[in-house]
Coordinates of C-alpha atoms in Angstrom, one line a residue:
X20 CA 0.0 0.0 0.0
X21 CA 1.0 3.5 -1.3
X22 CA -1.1 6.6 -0.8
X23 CA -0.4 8.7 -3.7
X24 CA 0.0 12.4 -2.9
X25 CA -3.2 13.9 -4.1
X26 CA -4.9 11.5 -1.5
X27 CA -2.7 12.7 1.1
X28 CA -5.8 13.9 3.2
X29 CA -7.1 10.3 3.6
X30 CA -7.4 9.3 7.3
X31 CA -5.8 6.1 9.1
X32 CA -9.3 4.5 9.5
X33 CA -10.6 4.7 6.2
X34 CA -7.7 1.9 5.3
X35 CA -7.9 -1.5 6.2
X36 CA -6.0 -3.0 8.8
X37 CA -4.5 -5.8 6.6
X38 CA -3.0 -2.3 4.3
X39 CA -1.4 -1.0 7.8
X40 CA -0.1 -4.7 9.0
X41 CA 1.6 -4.8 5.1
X42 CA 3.0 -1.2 5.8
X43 CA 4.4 -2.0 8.7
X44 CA 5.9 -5.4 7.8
X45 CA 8.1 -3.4 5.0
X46 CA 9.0 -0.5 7.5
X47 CA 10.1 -3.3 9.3
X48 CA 12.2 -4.9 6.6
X49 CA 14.5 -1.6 5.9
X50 CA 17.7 -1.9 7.4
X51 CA 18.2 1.8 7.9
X52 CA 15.7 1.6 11.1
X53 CA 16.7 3.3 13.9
X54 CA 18.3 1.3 17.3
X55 CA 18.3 4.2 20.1
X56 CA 16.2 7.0 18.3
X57 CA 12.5 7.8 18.1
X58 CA 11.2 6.9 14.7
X59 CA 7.6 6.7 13.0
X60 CA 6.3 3.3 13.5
X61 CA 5.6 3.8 9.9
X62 CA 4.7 6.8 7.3
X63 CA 6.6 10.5 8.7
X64 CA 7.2 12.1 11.6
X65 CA 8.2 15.7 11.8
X66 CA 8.4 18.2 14.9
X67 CA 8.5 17.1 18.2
X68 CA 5.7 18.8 20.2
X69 CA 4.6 19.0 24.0
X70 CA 7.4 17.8 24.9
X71 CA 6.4 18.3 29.6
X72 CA 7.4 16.0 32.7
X73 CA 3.6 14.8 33.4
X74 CA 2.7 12.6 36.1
X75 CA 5.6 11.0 36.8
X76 CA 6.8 10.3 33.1
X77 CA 8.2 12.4 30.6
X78 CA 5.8 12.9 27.4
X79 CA 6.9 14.1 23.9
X80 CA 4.2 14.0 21.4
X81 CA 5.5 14.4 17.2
X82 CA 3.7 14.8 13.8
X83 CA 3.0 12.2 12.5
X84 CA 1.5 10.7 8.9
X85 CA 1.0 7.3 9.2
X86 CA 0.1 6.3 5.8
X87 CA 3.5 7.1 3.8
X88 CA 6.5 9.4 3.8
X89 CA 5.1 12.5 2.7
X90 CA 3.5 15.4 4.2
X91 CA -0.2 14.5 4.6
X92 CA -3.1 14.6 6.6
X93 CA -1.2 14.9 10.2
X94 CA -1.8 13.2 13.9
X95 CA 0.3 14.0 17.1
X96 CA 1.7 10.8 17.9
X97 CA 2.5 10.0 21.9
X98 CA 5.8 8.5 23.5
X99 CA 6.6 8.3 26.9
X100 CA 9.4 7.7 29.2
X101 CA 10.7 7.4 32.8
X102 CA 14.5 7.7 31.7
X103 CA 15.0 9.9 28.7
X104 CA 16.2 6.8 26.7
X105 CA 13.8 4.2 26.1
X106 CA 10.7 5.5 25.1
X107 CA 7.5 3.7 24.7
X108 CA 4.8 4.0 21.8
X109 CA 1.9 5.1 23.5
X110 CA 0.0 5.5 20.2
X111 CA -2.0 8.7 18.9
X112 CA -2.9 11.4 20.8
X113 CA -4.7 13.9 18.7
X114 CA -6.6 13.0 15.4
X115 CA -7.9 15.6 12.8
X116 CA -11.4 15.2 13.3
X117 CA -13.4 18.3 13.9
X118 CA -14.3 21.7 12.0
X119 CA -10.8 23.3 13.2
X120 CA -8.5 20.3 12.8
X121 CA -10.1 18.8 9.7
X122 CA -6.7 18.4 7.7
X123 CA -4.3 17.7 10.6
X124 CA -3.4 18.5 13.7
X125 CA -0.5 20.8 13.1
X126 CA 2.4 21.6 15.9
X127 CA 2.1 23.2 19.5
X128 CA 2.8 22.5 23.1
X129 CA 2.1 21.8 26.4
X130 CA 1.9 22.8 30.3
X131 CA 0.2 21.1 33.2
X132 CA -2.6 23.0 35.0
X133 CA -4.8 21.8 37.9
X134 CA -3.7 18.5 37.4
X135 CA -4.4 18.1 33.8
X136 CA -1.8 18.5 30.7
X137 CA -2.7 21.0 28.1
X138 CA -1.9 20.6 24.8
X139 CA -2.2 23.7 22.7
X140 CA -1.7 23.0 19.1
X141 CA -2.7 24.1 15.5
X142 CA -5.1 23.3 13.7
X143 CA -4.8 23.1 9.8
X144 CA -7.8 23.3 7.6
X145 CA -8.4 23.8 3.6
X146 CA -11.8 25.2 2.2
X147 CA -12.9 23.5 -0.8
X148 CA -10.5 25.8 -2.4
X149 CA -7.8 24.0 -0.8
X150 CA -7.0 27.8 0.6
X151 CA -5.7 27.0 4.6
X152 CA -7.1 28.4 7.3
X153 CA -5.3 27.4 10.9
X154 CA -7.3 27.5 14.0
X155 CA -5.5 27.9 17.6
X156 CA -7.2 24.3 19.9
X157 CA -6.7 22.5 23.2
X158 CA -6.8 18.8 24.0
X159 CA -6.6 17.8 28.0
X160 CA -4.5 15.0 28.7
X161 CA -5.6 13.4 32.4
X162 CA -3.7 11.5 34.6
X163 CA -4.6 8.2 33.4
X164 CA -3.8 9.1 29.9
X165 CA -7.2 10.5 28.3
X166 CA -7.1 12.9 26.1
X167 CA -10.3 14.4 25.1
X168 CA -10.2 17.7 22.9
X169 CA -12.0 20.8 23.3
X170 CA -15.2 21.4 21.4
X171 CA -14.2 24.6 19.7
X172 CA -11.0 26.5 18.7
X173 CA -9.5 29.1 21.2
X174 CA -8.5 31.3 18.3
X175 CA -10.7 30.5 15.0
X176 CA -9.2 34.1 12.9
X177 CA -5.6 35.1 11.7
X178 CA -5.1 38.8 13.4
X179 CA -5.0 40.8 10.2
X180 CA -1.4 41.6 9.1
X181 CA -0.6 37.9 8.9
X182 CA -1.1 35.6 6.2
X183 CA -2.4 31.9 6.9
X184 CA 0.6 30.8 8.0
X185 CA 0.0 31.2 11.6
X186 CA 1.3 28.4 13.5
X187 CA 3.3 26.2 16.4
X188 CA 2.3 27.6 19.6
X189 CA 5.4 27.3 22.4
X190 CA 3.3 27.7 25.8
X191 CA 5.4 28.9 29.2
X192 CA 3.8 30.5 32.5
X193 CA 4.9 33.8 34.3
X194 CA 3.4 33.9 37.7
X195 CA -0.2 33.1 36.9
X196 CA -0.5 33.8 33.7
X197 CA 0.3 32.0 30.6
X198 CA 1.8 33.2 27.1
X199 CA 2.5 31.8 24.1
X200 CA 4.9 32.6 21.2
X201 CA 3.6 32.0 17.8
X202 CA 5.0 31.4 14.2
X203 CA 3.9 33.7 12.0
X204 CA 4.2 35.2 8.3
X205 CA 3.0 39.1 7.8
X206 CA 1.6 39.9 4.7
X207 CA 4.4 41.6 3.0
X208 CA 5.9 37.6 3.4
X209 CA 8.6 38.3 5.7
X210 CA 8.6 36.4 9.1
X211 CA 7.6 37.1 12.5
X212 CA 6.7 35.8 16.0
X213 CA 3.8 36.6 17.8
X214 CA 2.5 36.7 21.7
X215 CA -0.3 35.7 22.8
X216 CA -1.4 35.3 26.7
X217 CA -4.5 34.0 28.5
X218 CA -5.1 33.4 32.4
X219 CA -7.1 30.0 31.6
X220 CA -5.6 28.4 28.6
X221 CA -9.1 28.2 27.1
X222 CA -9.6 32.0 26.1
X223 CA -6.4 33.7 24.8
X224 CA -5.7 36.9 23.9
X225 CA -3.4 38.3 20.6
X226 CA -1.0 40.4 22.2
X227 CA 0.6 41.1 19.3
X228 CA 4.2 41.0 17.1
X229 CA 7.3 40.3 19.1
X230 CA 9.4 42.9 18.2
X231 CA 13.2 42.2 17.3
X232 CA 15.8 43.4 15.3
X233 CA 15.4 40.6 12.3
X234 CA 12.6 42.4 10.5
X235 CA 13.5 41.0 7.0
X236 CA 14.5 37.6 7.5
X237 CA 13.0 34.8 5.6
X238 CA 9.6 34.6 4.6
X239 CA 8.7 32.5 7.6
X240 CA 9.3 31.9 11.3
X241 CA 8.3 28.2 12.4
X242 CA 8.4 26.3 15.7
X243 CA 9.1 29.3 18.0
X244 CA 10.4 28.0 21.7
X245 CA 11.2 31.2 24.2
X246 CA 12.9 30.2 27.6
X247 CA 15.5 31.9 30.0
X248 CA 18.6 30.7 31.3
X249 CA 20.9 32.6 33.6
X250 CA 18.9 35.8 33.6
X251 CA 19.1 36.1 29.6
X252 CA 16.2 35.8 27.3
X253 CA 16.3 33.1 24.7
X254 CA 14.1 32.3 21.3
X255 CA 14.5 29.7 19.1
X256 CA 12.6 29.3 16.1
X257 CA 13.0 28.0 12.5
X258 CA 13.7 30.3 9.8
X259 CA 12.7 29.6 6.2
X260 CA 13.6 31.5 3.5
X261 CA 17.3 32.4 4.1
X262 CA 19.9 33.0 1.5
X263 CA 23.4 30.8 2.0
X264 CA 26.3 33.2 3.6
X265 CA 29.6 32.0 3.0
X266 CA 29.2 28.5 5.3
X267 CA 26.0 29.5 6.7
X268 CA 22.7 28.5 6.0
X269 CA 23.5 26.1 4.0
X270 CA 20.6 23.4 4.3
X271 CA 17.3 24.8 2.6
X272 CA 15.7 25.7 6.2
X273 CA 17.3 26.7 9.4
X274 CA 16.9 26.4 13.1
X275 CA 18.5 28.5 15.6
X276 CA 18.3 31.4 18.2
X277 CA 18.9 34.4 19.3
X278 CA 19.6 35.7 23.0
X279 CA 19.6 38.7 24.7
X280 CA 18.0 40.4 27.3
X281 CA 14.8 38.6 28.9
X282 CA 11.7 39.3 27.0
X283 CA 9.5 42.2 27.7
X284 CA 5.8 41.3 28.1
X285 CA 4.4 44.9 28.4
X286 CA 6.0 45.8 25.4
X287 CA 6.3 42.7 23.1
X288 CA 10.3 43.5 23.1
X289 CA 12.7 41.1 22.3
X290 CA 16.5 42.9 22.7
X291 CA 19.2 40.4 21.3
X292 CA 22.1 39.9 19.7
X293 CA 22.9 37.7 16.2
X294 CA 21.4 34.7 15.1
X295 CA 23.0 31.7 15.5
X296 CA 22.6 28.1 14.0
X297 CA 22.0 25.7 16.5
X298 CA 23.6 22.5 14.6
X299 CA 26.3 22.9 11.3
X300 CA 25.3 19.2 10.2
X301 CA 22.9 18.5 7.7
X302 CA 19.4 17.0 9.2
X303 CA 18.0 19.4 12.2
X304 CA 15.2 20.9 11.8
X305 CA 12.4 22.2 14.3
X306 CA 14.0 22.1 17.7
X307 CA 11.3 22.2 20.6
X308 CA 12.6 22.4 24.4
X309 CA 11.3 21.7 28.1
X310 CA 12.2 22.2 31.4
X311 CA 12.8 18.9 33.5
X312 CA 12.1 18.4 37.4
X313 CA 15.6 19.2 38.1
X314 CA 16.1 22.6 36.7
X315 CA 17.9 21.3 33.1
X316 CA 16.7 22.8 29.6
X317 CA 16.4 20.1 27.6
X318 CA 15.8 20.0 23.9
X319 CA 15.0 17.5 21.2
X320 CA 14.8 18.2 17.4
X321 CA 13.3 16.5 14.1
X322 CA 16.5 14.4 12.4
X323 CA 15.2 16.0 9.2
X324 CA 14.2 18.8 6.9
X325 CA 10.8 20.0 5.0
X326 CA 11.1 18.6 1.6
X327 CA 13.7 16.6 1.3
X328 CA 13.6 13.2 0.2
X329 CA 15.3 10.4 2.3
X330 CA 16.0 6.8 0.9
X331 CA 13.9 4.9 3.6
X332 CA 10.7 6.4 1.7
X333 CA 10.6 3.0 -0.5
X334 CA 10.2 1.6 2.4
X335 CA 6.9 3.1 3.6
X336 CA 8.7 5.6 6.7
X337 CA 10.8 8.6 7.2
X338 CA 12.7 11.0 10.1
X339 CA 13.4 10.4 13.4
X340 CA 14.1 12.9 16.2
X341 CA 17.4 13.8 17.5
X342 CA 19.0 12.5 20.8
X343 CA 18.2 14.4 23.6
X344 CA 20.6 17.7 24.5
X345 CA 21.0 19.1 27.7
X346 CA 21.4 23.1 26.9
X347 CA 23.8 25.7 28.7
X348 CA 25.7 29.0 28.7
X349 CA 28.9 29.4 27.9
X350 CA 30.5 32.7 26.8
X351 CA 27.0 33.9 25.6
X352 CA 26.4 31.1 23.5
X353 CA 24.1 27.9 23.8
X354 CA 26.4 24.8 24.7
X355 CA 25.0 21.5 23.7
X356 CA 25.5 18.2 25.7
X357 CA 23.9 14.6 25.1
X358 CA 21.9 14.3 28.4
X359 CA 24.3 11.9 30.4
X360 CA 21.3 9.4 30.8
X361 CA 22.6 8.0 27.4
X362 CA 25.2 6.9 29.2
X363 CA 22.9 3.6 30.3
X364 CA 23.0 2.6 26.5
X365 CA 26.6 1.2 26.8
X366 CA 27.9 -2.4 26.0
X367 CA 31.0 -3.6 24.9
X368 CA 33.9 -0.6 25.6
X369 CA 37.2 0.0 23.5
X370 CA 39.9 1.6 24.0
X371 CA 42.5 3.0 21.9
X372 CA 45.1 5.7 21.8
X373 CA 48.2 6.4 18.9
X374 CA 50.3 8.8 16.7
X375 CA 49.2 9.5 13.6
X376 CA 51.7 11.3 10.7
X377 CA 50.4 12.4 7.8
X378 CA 48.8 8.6 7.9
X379 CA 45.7 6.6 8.8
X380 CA 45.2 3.8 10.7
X381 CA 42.2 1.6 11.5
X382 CA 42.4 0.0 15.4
X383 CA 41.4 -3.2 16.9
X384 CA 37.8 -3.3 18.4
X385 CA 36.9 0.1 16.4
X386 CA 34.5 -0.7 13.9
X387 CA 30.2 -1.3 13.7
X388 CA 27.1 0.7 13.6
X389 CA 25.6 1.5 16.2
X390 CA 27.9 2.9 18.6
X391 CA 29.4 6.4 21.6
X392 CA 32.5 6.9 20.5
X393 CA 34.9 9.8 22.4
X394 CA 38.2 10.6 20.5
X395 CA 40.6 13.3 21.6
X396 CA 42.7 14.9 19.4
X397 CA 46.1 16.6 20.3
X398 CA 47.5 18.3 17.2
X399 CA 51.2 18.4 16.5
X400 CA 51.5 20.3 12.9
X401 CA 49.2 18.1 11.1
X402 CA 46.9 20.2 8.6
X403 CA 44.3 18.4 9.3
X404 CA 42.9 15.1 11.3
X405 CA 39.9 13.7 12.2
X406 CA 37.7 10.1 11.5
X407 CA 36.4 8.1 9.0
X408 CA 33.3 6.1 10.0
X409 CA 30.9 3.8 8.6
X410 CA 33.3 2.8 5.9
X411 CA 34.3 0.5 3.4
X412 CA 36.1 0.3 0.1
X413 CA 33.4 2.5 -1.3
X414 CA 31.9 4.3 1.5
X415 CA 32.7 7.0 4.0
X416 CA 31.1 9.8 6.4
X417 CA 34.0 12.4 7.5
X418 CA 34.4 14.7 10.5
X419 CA 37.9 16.6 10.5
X420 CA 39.3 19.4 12.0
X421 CA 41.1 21.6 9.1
X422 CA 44.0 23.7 10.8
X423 CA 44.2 26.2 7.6
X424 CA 40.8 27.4 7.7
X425 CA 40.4 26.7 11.2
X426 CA 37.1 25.0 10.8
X427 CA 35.6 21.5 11.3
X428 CA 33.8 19.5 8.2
X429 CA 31.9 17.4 8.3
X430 CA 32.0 15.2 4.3
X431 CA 29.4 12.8 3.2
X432 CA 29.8 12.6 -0.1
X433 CA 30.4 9.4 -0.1
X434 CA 28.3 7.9 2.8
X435 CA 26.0 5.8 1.1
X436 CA 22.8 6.7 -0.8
X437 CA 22.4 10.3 -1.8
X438 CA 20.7 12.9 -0.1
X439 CA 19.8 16.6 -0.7
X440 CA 22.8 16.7 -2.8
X441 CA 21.7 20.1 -4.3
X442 CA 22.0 21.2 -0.8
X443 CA 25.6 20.1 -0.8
X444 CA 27.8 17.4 0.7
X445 CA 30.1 19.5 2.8
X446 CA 29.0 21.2 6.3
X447 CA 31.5 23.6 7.6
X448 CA 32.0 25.6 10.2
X449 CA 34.7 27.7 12.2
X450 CA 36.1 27.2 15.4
X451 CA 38.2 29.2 18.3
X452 CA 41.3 27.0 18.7
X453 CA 41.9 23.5 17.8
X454 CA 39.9 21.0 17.9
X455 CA 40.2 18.7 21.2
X456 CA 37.1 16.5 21.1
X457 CA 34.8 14.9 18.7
X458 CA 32.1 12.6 20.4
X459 CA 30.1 10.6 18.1
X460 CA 26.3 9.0 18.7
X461 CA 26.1 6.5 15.6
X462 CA 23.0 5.3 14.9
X463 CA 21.7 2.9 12.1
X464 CA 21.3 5.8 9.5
X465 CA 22.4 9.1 11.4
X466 CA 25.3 10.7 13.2
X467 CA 25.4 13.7 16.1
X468 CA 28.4 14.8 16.5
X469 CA 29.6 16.8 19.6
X470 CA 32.5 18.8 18.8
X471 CA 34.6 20.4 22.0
X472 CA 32.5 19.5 24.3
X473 CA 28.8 20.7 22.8
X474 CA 30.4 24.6 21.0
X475 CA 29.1 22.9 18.1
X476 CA 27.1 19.7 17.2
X477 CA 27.2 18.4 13.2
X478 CA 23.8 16.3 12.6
X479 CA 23.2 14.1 9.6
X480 CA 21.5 11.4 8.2
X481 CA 23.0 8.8 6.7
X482 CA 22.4 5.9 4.6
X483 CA 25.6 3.5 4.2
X484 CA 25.5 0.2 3.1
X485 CA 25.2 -2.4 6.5
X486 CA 28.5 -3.9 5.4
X487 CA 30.4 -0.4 5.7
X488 CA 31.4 -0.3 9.5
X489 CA 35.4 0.0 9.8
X490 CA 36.0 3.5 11.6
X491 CA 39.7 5.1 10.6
X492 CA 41.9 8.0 12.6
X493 CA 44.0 10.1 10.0
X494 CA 46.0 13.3 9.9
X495 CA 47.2 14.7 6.9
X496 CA 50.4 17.0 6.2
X497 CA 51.9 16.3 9.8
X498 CA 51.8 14.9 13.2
X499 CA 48.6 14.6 15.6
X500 CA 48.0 12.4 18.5
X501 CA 44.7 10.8 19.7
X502 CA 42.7 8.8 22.4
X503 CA 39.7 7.3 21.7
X504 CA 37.1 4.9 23.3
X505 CA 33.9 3.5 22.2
X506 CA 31.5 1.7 23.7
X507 CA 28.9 -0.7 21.4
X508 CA 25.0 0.3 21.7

């Protein structure tokens, strides 16, 4: 079974069960399925949403289109966990099924009040025009896991300014009232975020624009997320319609922030500083971030990007979601951690340490697919150095540090089946000093790569053939010396 696109509005229960128990039977079969990351059990996922500490459990929600990898009609699909690592399918949370939901249940967020879990979200809808028209709803989430929507929209009418495109509410709570940023597109087709606030979370208010200093940049803002850490004011939010700068945003959309001062609320003010990227790799997209019970910001991301075809679609599925990251300060930037609960995931550990000169060399107990692997670098006057991984003969993913330009880059040119290759093969980026550290989460099909302890992650899908597992150390035009271990997931 294969929905073609034109039918992408068709809903799961209008197919028979024997079509889904096929579907998932060839998801199944692809050898590109994830081991330790949160995937579609089949058809797409995109952005995490409502990711909240509930009860006891930690809930993230996603988009999700069961019936093939392509952007159709959408459903929030639930996971849960008590450990950050091993998440169970709950199944779906929201369908599309009433007047303000009709053709999916788009993105949003969540927040527990009196003792229930709110989910604020989008909803998408087409007139028979196929012209969309988004509606702002709320679904309650009990205790004992029932969700049960709200009869009507909370905000059924774009303010005017602002196209259709009004979407991905981000909910947070200052003293007893809540607010909400909003992605938005104004008229003119730039991008924008808007505030919105209510005492209830059943009748909100428009505030208005959040004013910043990025008044033309890209034609729209998606999956806004504002929080504050160490007295500063941070908003993330996804950018489309950016043109490439030098290594910059190179991938056709963008996620990142900007930080400054904390946001003011009486007068919708946003003072900040530049934007940065939040990952140099290849796949992030989306990113959506929560508070846990003991203080840490936490953030997950989709593994993906809007239209871009991935080579698991023959097989009926696409995307995951990103590891989790643990988010700090440092020098007035976001550092990036893997949460250390990851840590659980270990097996099998190796360890190895050598010189390299202007050489490569492959060590014993260094090699498979799904694997942590640490390696420090020391550089002598080597030009460049850095690891080959899932490789053969044929195949190859790169990350190296390159002393000349004093950047890291990350190469998959050769990692397996193609991807986005108008996009490029090279992600680049520059870097304060040498390079000490590059810590690797290898998965079935994707890489995260921490470089210098979190200053920069590299994220990437990739798509190697199951044979291609041998990981190399090299440096080029000199000396460098390295330690690494790895430890088998």
């Amino acid at each position: 079974m294969e929905l073609p696109r034109g039918k992408s509005y068709i809903r799961l229960d209008q197919i028979s069960q024997e079509d889904i128990d096929n579907l998932i039977l060839r998801v199944n079969s692809c050898t590109w399925r994830q081991t330790f990351h949160i995937q579609p059990v089949s058809g797409l996922l995109n952005d995490p949403n409502g990711f909240c500490f509930y009860n006891g459990e930690f809930h993230l929600y996603y988009q999700w289109h069961p019936l093939g990898p392509f952007h159709g009609l959408k459903y929030w699909y639930h996971t849960k966990s008590t450990d950050l690592v091993n998440w169970e399918n709950v199944g779906i949370a929201i369908k599309p099924d009433e007047y303000f939901d009709s053709h999916g249940a788009y993105s949003g967020s969540a927040v527990e009040h009196d003792g229930k879990l709110y989910l604020l979200y989008t909803g998408n809808t087409r007139d028979e025009n196929l012209v969309r028209h988004p509606y702002l709803c709320i679904a309650l989430m009990d205790d004992e896991g029932n969700i049960i929507k709200s009869k009507k929209s909370v905000l059924d009418k774009v303010p005017d300014g602002y196209t259709e495109h009004f979407r991905d509410p981000k909910l947070w709570k200052v003293e007893d009232r809540y607010y909400a940023v909003i992605g938005a597109q104004r008229t003119d087709e730039t991008g924008a975020v808007c505030l919105l606030s209510s005492s209830d979370l059943l009748e909100w208010k428009f505030e208005g624009e959040l004013a910043t200093n990025l008044d033309n940049f890209g034609f729209m803002w998606e999956c806004p997320d504002y929080f504050e850490m160490e007295d500063k004011g941070i908003l993330i939010f996804s950018p489309q319609g950016l043109e490439t700068e030098g290594d910059l945003y190179q991938n056709i959309y963008q996620a990142g922030y900007v930080l400054g001062e904390k946001i003011d609320l009486e007068r919708r003010k946003l003072t900040h500083g530049e934007f940065v990227e939040l990952d140099r790799g290849f796949d992030f997209y989306a990113p959506h971030t929560m508070k846990d019970p003991n203080g840490r910001r936490l953030m997950v991301a989709w593994m993906g990007l809007p239209e871009i075809e991935y080579p698991t679609d023959i097989n009926g599925w696409a995307n995951c979601l990103t590891i989790l990251r643990e988010l700090s300060l440092r020098d007035g930037k976001i550092i990036q951690k893997p949460i250390p609960e990851l840590e659980s995931l270990r097996k099998e550990k190796a360890e190895a340490q050598g010189e390299l000169s202007d050489e490569k060399k492959v060590m014993e107990g260094f090699s498979g697919v799904t694997y942590e692997l640490v390696c420090e670098f020391e550089r002598g006057d080597a030009l460049e150095y850095g690891i080959e991984f899932r490789a053969s003969d044929t195949e190859k993913t790169v990350i190296k540090f390159d002393a000349v330009q004093e950047k890291v880059i990350m190469d998959r040119a050769s990692s397996g089946k193609v991807i986005g290759s108008k996009h490029g093969t090279e992600r680049k980026c520059r870097i304060d000093g040498d390079v000490y550290k590059f810590h690797l989460f290898v998965d079935s099909s994707s890489v995260e790569i921490f470089v210098n302890d979190g200053e920069e992650v590299f994220t990437a899908r990739i798509f190697p053939d199951i044979r291609s597992q041998e990981i190399r150390f090299f440096a080029t035009g000199g000396r460098a010396a390295f330690k690494a271990v790895k430890w088998d997931y």
